[in-house]
Amino acid sequence: MVVSGQKLAWTGPCADAGLDGTYGRTDTTLTWTFATQPTLGSMEVRTRPAESSTGDLGSALTGGFGLVNWRRHAIPVHEARSYEVVLPRPIGNRIALDVDLVVDQPDGPTCVMPLFTKLVHAEADEDERRLSVPAGIVLDRSRYADLTLPEPTVEALVHAFAEYRGPNGMGDDEPDYEAWRVWDGKVIRDYDAELRHFLFGDALDLGDWEAAALMLEVLAALHPDLDPRFATTIDEVNLPQFHPLCERWILDGDWMGDADPRSDQQPCQRSRNGAYFSEASTQEWYGYPDWRRSRGFLYHNSWVVDADDLTREDAWPDWPLGGTVNNPCCSINFHEASHAMGLEHNYCAYSAVSRWDGLPYMTAPWSADDLAGMAIHLDPRTTHGMDIRQAADALGIPRDARFDELVANPWRACGRQDPAWTAFADLIFARHVSSANLGTNHPDDRTPILYDR
Ligand SMILES: [Zn+2]
């Protein structure tokens, strides 16, 4: 594919900025030539997932991979007027890119010129499809082989199905009991055995990888048939995790077309927590056939505090200008992975999916409740789509007065799991805090907090 002689057409204040010229491409090698030598401060090529122009800001159409392909590639400014740049492959190699040329002039505006849309790289070869984890990341899937896991209990079952939809609280506050239920429609979240995880994104750090290895080791203990591993090729991945940096330019765009930025969904978040689990890529109607075996994807982004952030109403006093905001590394990975393994939000103490916020408990690795609940979803006897009654029957848990009591008052399950789960959670916690790359403010004293109402 060769395109040549296109006219650089800058708009707005950039129309008369002395940036005239032509551009083109040969496949994914981009070329441009300025008519006269411009004075440039800096220059870069930006990419966006092409699907974003259709409003698919969550990148469901690309199995989430679009989310890590909002990228900037700096182009060193040189003396000659002509440039030739090989556009790097998209991360994950599964998506079409929209490509902009962006220049900064020392005393002028930042100028953006859309070059190409839906640009697709050639099929990756075997080498390019191979994935390898960073040096030092070790996955020992037999780490917990000596553990004997307890049989499912009604407390575990209820924790697996209950969801707290109340406001975040500070831990000392009572939960909003009305908002804590086994809601209609909640079912077992399970998929075919076999789990191939991998992490993608420019903001990944070693802690993300360590947390992922720890997570896979735990899942291997909970459900060996899941065969959880890091993927070794891009084609194997069925539960990717994305960790990009959310930069301000990514948020530029009137996505809803109504000139009101508040109405817009954004491709990433510069708030306290830009993190979620998306099941969307498993949905057939998204038409992403490679991902029907997927559990969806995990996402979280970091962002760097700029001067504008410090003037925000929701700014935190300890935000450092130029510092990176994220959770203590990398507890949010456990939170989102809990959702992928079937858990909803709760208000239990020390849970990775708790609504306790503001306090560091939100940043926990998996608790006894979490482990017991995930084991219900992952149990080979429960299958995708079962409701709580079907799951109880499948697991041989009697639907007796205690079952009815806990379904009606699910908070009473918190902190009342089999002691073997507490022992397992303690092992996970010890391993988590022994790592130099992982952090948590999770307290050493994790005496169960029981809600007896
Ligand atoms: Zn959540």
Coordinates of C-alpha atoms in Angstrom, one line a residue, residues 66-441:
G66 CA -7.3 -0.7 22.0
L67 CA -6.8 0.7 25.5
V68 CA -3.1 0.3 25.4
N69 CA -2.7 1.7 21.9
W70 CA -3.3 5.4 22.7
R71 CA 0.4 6.0 22.4
R72 CA 2.9 8.8 21.5
H73 CA 6.0 8.1 19.6
A74 CA 8.5 11.0 19.8
I75 CA 10.2 11.9 16.5
P76 CA 13.6 13.6 16.9
V77 CA 13.6 16.9 15.0
H78 CA 16.4 17.2 12.5
E79 CA 17.9 19.6 9.9
A80 CA 16.4 18.1 6.8
R81 CA 12.7 18.8 5.9
S82 CA 11.8 15.2 5.2
Y83 CA 10.9 12.5 7.7
E84 CA 10.5 8.8 7.4
V85 CA 9.2 6.8 10.4
V86 CA 8.3 3.2 10.8
L87 CA 5.2 3.1 12.9
P88 CA 5.7 0.7 15.8
R89 CA 3.3 -2.3 15.9
P90 CA 0.2 -1.9 18.1
I91 CA 0.6 -3.6 21.4
G92 CA -1.2 -6.9 21.1
N93 CA -1.1 -6.8 17.3
R94 CA -4.8 -7.0 16.9
I95 CA -6.1 -3.6 16.0
A96 CA -6.3 -0.9 13.4
L97 CA -4.8 2.5 14.3
D98 CA -5.7 6.1 13.6
V99 CA -2.5 8.1 13.3
D100 CA -1.9 11.8 13.9
L101 CA 1.2 14.0 13.4
V102 CA 1.6 16.4 16.3
V103 CA 4.1 19.3 16.4
D104 CA 4.9 21.8 19.0
Q105 CA 6.4 25.1 18.0
P106 CA 8.5 27.0 20.6
D107 CA 6.1 30.0 20.8
G108 CA 3.1 28.6 19.0
P109 CA 0.2 26.3 19.5
T110 CA 0.4 22.5 19.5
C111 CA -0.7 21.5 16.1
V112 CA -2.4 18.2 15.3
M113 CA -2.8 16.8 11.8
P114 CA -4.7 13.5 11.2
L115 CA -2.6 11.5 8.8
F116 CA -4.3 8.1 8.4
T117 CA -7.2 6.2 9.8
K118 CA -7.6 2.4 10.2
L119 CA -4.0 1.7 9.5
V120 CA -3.3 -2.0 9.9
H121 CA 0.1 -3.6 10.2
A122 CA 1.1 -6.7 8.3
E123 CA 0.4 -10.0 10.0
A124 CA 2.9 -10.5 12.8
D125 CA 5.4 -13.4 12.3
E126 CA 6.0 -16.1 14.8
D127 CA 8.8 -14.2 16.6
E128 CA 6.6 -11.1 17.0
R129 CA 3.7 -13.2 18.4
R130 CA 5.9 -14.7 21.1
L131 CA 5.4 -13.3 24.6
S132 CA 7.8 -13.5 27.5
V133 CA 7.5 -12.3 31.1
P134 CA 10.2 -10.0 32.5
A135 CA 13.4 -11.5 34.0
G136 CA 12.9 -12.4 37.7
I137 CA 9.2 -13.2 37.4
V138 CA 8.7 -16.8 38.5
L139 CA 5.5 -18.6 38.5
D140 CA 5.5 -21.6 40.8
R141 CA 2.1 -23.3 40.3
S142 CA 2.8 -25.9 42.9
R143 CA 3.6 -23.2 45.6
Y144 CA 0.4 -24.1 47.5
A145 CA 0.2 -27.8 46.6
D146 CA 0.4 -28.9 50.2
L147 CA -2.7 -27.0 51.2
T148 CA -5.9 -28.9 51.7
L149 CA -8.7 -26.7 50.7
P150 CA -12.0 -26.8 52.6
E151 CA -15.2 -28.1 51.2
P152 CA -17.6 -25.3 50.2
T153 CA -19.8 -23.8 53.0
V154 CA -23.0 -21.8 52.9
E155 CA -20.9 -18.8 54.1
A156 CA -18.6 -19.2 51.0
L157 CA -21.6 -19.6 48.7
V158 CA -23.3 -16.4 50.0
H159 CA -20.1 -14.4 49.7
A160 CA -19.7 -15.6 46.1
F161 CA -23.2 -14.3 45.2
A162 CA -23.7 -11.2 47.4
E163 CA -23.0 -7.7 46.3
Y164 CA -22.8 -4.4 48.2
R165 CA -24.2 -1.5 46.1
G166 CA -24.1 1.0 48.9
P167 CA -21.7 4.0 49.1
N168 CA -18.1 3.6 49.8
G169 CA -17.4 3.8 53.5
M170 CA -14.5 4.4 55.8
G171 CA -14.6 1.1 57.4
D172 CA -15.7 2.3 60.8
D173 CA -19.0 3.2 59.2
E174 CA -21.8 0.7 59.3
P175 CA -22.7 -0.6 55.9
D176 CA -26.0 0.3 54.2
Y177 CA -27.5 -3.0 54.9
E178 CA -30.4 -2.4 52.4
A179 CA -27.8 -2.2 49.6
W180 CA -26.2 -5.6 50.5
R181 CA -28.0 -8.5 48.9
V182 CA -27.9 -11.5 46.7
W183 CA -29.3 -9.5 43.7
D184 CA -31.5 -11.1 41.0
G185 CA -29.5 -12.1 38.0
K186 CA -26.2 -12.8 39.8
V187 CA -24.9 -16.1 38.6
I188 CA -21.8 -18.3 38.7
R189 CA -19.0 -16.7 36.5
D190 CA -17.1 -19.6 35.1
Y191 CA -15.7 -20.4 31.7
D192 CA -13.9 -23.3 30.1
A193 CA -10.9 -24.5 32.0
E194 CA -7.5 -23.0 30.9
L195 CA -6.5 -19.5 31.8
R196 CA -3.8 -17.7 29.9
H197 CA -2.9 -14.4 31.4
F198 CA -0.5 -11.7 30.2
L199 CA 0.1 -8.0 30.9
F200 CA 0.3 -5.2 28.4
G201 CA 0.8 -1.4 28.5
D202 CA 3.5 1.2 28.7
A203 CA 3.0 1.8 32.5
L204 CA 3.6 -1.8 33.6
D205 CA 6.0 -2.3 36.4
L206 CA 7.6 -5.3 38.0
G207 CA 5.0 -5.2 40.8
D208 CA 2.2 -5.8 38.3
W209 CA 4.0 -8.9 37.1
E210 CA 4.6 -10.1 40.7
A211 CA 1.0 -9.6 41.6
A212 CA -0.1 -11.5 38.5
A213 CA 2.3 -14.4 39.3
L214 CA 0.9 -14.5 42.8
M215 CA -2.6 -14.4 41.5
L216 CA -2.0 -17.3 39.1
E217 CA -0.4 -19.4 41.8
V218 CA -3.5 -18.9 44.0
L219 CA -5.8 -19.8 41.2
A220 CA -3.8 -22.9 40.5
A221 CA -4.4 -24.0 44.0
L222 CA -8.2 -23.1 43.9
H223 CA -8.8 -24.9 40.6
P224 CA -5.9 -26.9 39.1
D225 CA -7.9 -27.7 36.0
L226 CA -7.9 -24.0 35.2
D227 CA -4.2 -24.5 34.4
P228 CA -3.4 -20.9 35.0
R229 CA -0.2 -19.6 33.3
F230 CA 1.3 -16.7 31.6
A231 CA 0.6 -16.9 27.9
T232 CA 3.6 -17.7 25.7
T233 CA 2.1 -16.3 22.4
I234 CA -0.3 -13.5 21.7
D235 CA -2.8 -16.0 20.3
E236 CA -3.1 -17.9 23.6
V237 CA -4.1 -14.9 25.8
N238 CA -7.6 -15.2 27.1
L239 CA -7.4 -12.9 30.2
P240 CA -5.2 -9.9 29.4
Q241 CA -4.5 -7.2 31.8
F242 CA -3.8 -3.7 30.7
H243 CA -1.9 -1.0 32.4
P244 CA -1.4 2.2 30.3
L245 CA -0.7 5.7 31.4
C246 CA -3.7 8.0 31.1
E247 CA -2.4 11.2 29.6
R248 CA -4.5 14.4 29.1
W249 CA -4.4 14.3 25.3
I250 CA -6.2 11.0 25.4
L251 CA -9.2 12.6 27.0
D252 CA -9.4 15.3 24.3
G253 CA -12.4 14.6 22.2
D254 CA -16.1 15.4 22.2
W255 CA -17.0 11.7 22.2
M256 CA -20.8 12.3 22.5
G257 CA -20.8 15.1 19.9
D258 CA -22.6 17.5 22.2
A259 CA -19.7 19.8 23.1
D260 CA -20.1 18.9 26.8
P261 CA -17.0 17.1 28.1
R262 CA -19.0 15.9 31.2
S263 CA -21.2 13.8 29.1
D264 CA -18.4 11.8 27.7
Q265 CA -17.2 8.4 28.5
Q266 CA -13.5 8.4 28.5
P267 CA -11.0 5.9 27.3
C268 CA -9.1 6.2 30.6
Q269 CA -9.5 8.0 33.9
R270 CA -7.4 10.6 35.7
S271 CA -9.3 10.1 38.9
R272 CA -8.4 8.0 42.0
N273 CA -9.0 4.7 40.4
G274 CA -9.1 4.1 36.7
A275 CA -9.7 0.4 37.0
Y276 CA -12.2 -2.2 36.0
F277 CA -12.9 -5.7 34.8
S278 CA -14.7 -6.0 31.5
E279 CA -16.6 -9.0 30.5
A280 CA -17.6 -7.4 27.2
S281 CA -15.0 -9.2 25.1
T282 CA -16.6 -12.5 25.9
Q283 CA -19.9 -11.4 24.4
E284 CA -20.7 -12.9 21.0
W285 CA -22.4 -9.8 19.7
Y286 CA -19.1 -7.9 20.0
G287 CA -18.0 -10.0 17.0
Y288 CA -14.5 -10.6 18.3
P289 CA -14.3 -14.4 17.6
D290 CA -10.8 -14.9 19.0
W291 CA -12.1 -13.8 22.4
R292 CA -15.1 -16.1 22.9
R293 CA -13.0 -18.2 25.2
S294 CA -12.0 -15.1 27.1
R295 CA -12.9 -14.2 30.7
G296 CA -12.8 -10.6 29.5
F297 CA -9.9 -8.3 30.6
L298 CA -8.6 -6.5 33.5
Y299 CA -7.7 -2.8 33.3
H300 CA -6.1 -0.1 35.4
N301 CA -4.3 3.0 34.4
S302 CA -1.8 5.3 36.2
W303 CA -1.6 9.0 35.6
V304 CA 0.9 11.8 36.3
V305 CA -0.3 14.7 38.4
D306 CA -0.2 18.0 36.5
A307 CA -0.9 21.6 37.6
D308 CA -4.6 21.3 36.4
D309 CA -5.1 18.3 38.6
L310 CA -4.1 20.2 41.7
T311 CA -6.9 22.7 41.2
R312 CA -9.5 19.9 41.0
E313 CA -12.2 19.8 43.6
D314 CA -11.4 16.1 44.3
A315 CA -7.7 16.6 44.4
W316 CA -6.0 14.9 47.3
P317 CA -3.7 17.0 49.5
D318 CA -0.8 14.6 49.1
W319 CA -0.8 14.5 45.3
P320 CA 2.7 15.4 44.2
L321 CA 3.1 17.5 41.1
G322 CA 4.7 15.3 38.5
G323 CA 4.2 12.2 40.6
T324 CA 2.3 9.1 39.4
V325 CA -1.0 8.3 41.0
N326 CA -2.0 4.7 41.5
N327 CA -2.9 2.3 44.3
P328 CA -0.2 0.8 46.4
C329 CA 1.4 -1.5 44.0
C330 CA -0.5 -3.6 42.8
S331 CA -3.4 -4.4 44.9
I332 CA -5.9 -3.1 42.3
N333 CA -4.9 -6.2 40.2
F334 CA -6.4 -8.4 42.9
H335 CA -9.5 -6.3 43.0
E336 CA -10.2 -6.6 39.3
A337 CA -9.1 -10.2 39.1
S338 CA -11.7 -10.9 41.9
H339 CA -14.4 -9.6 39.6
A340 CA -13.1 -11.8 36.7
M341 CA -13.3 -14.8 39.1
G342 CA -16.9 -14.0 39.9
L343 CA -16.9 -11.8 42.9
E344 CA -18.9 -8.5 43.2
H345 CA -18.3 -5.7 45.6
N346 CA -18.8 -6.2 49.3
Y347 CA -18.2 -4.3 52.5
C348 CA -16.3 -7.0 54.3
A349 CA -13.1 -6.2 56.2
Y350 CA -9.8 -6.8 54.4
S351 CA -11.4 -8.0 51.2
A352 CA -9.8 -7.1 47.9
V353 CA -13.3 -6.2 46.5
S354 CA -14.5 -4.3 49.6
R355 CA -16.2 -0.9 49.4
W356 CA -14.1 0.2 52.3
D357 CA -12.4 3.2 50.8
G358 CA -10.2 6.0 51.9
L359 CA -8.8 3.4 54.3
P360 CA -6.0 1.3 52.9
Y361 CA -8.1 -1.9 53.2
M362 CA -9.3 -1.3 49.7
T363 CA -5.8 -2.2 48.6
A364 CA -5.7 -5.7 50.0
P365 CA -4.6 -8.9 48.4
W366 CA -7.2 -11.7 48.6
S367 CA -8.8 -12.3 52.0
A368 CA -10.3 -15.5 53.4
D369 CA -13.8 -14.4 52.2
D370 CA -12.4 -13.7 48.7
L371 CA -10.7 -17.1 48.5
A372 CA -13.8 -18.9 49.7
G373 CA -16.0 -17.0 47.3
M374 CA -13.8 -17.5 44.3
A375 CA -13.5 -21.2 45.1
I376 CA -17.3 -21.4 44.7
H377 CA -17.2 -19.9 41.2
L378 CA -14.2 -22.0 40.2
D379 CA -15.5 -25.3 41.7
P380 CA -15.8 -27.8 38.9
R381 CA -19.3 -28.7 40.1
T382 CA -20.7 -25.2 39.5
T383 CA -21.1 -24.1 35.9
H384 CA -21.4 -20.7 34.2
G385 CA -24.8 -19.2 34.6
M386 CA -26.1 -21.1 37.7
D387 CA -28.0 -19.0 40.3
I388 CA -27.4 -19.4 44.0
R389 CA -29.9 -22.1 44.5
Q390 CA -28.6 -24.2 41.6
A391 CA -25.1 -23.7 42.9
A392 CA -26.1 -24.8 46.4
D393 CA -27.6 -27.9 44.9
A394 CA -24.6 -28.6 42.8
L395 CA -22.3 -28.3 45.7
G396 CA -24.4 -30.3 48.2
I397 CA -25.0 -27.2 50.4
P398 CA -28.4 -27.7 52.1
R399 CA -31.0 -25.0 51.5
D400 CA -32.0 -24.9 55.1
A401 CA -32.8 -22.2 57.6
R402 CA -29.1 -21.1 57.7
F403 CA -29.1 -20.7 53.9
D404 CA -32.2 -18.6 54.1
E405 CA -30.8 -16.5 56.9
L406 CA -27.5 -15.8 55.1
V407 CA -29.2 -15.0 51.7
A408 CA -31.4 -12.5 53.5
N409 CA -28.5 -11.1 55.6
P410 CA -25.3 -11.7 53.5
W411 CA -23.1 -9.5 55.7
R412 CA -23.2 -12.3 58.3
A413 CA -21.0 -14.4 56.0
C414 CA -18.1 -11.9 56.3
G415 CA -15.2 -13.2 58.4
R416 CA -17.0 -16.5 59.0
Q417 CA -15.2 -18.7 56.5
D418 CA -13.5 -22.0 57.2
P419 CA -10.3 -21.3 59.2
A420 CA -8.3 -23.0 56.4
W421 CA -9.1 -20.0 54.2
T422 CA -7.8 -17.7 56.8
A423 CA -4.5 -19.7 56.9
F424 CA -4.3 -19.5 53.1
A425 CA -5.0 -15.7 53.1
D426 CA -2.2 -15.3 55.7
L427 CA 0.3 -17.1 53.4
I428 CA -0.7 -14.8 50.5
F429 CA -0.4 -11.8 52.7
A430 CA 3.0 -12.8 53.9
R431 CA 4.2 -13.4 50.4
H432 CA 2.8 -10.1 49.2
V433 CA 4.4 -8.0 51.9
S434 CA 7.8 -9.8 51.5
S435 CA 8.1 -8.5 48.0
A436 CA 10.1 -5.3 47.4
N437 CA 7.9 -4.5 44.4
L438 CA 4.5 -4.9 46.0
G439 CA 2.9 -2.6 48.5
T440 CA -0.1 -2.5 50.7
N441 CA -1.3 -0.6 53.7

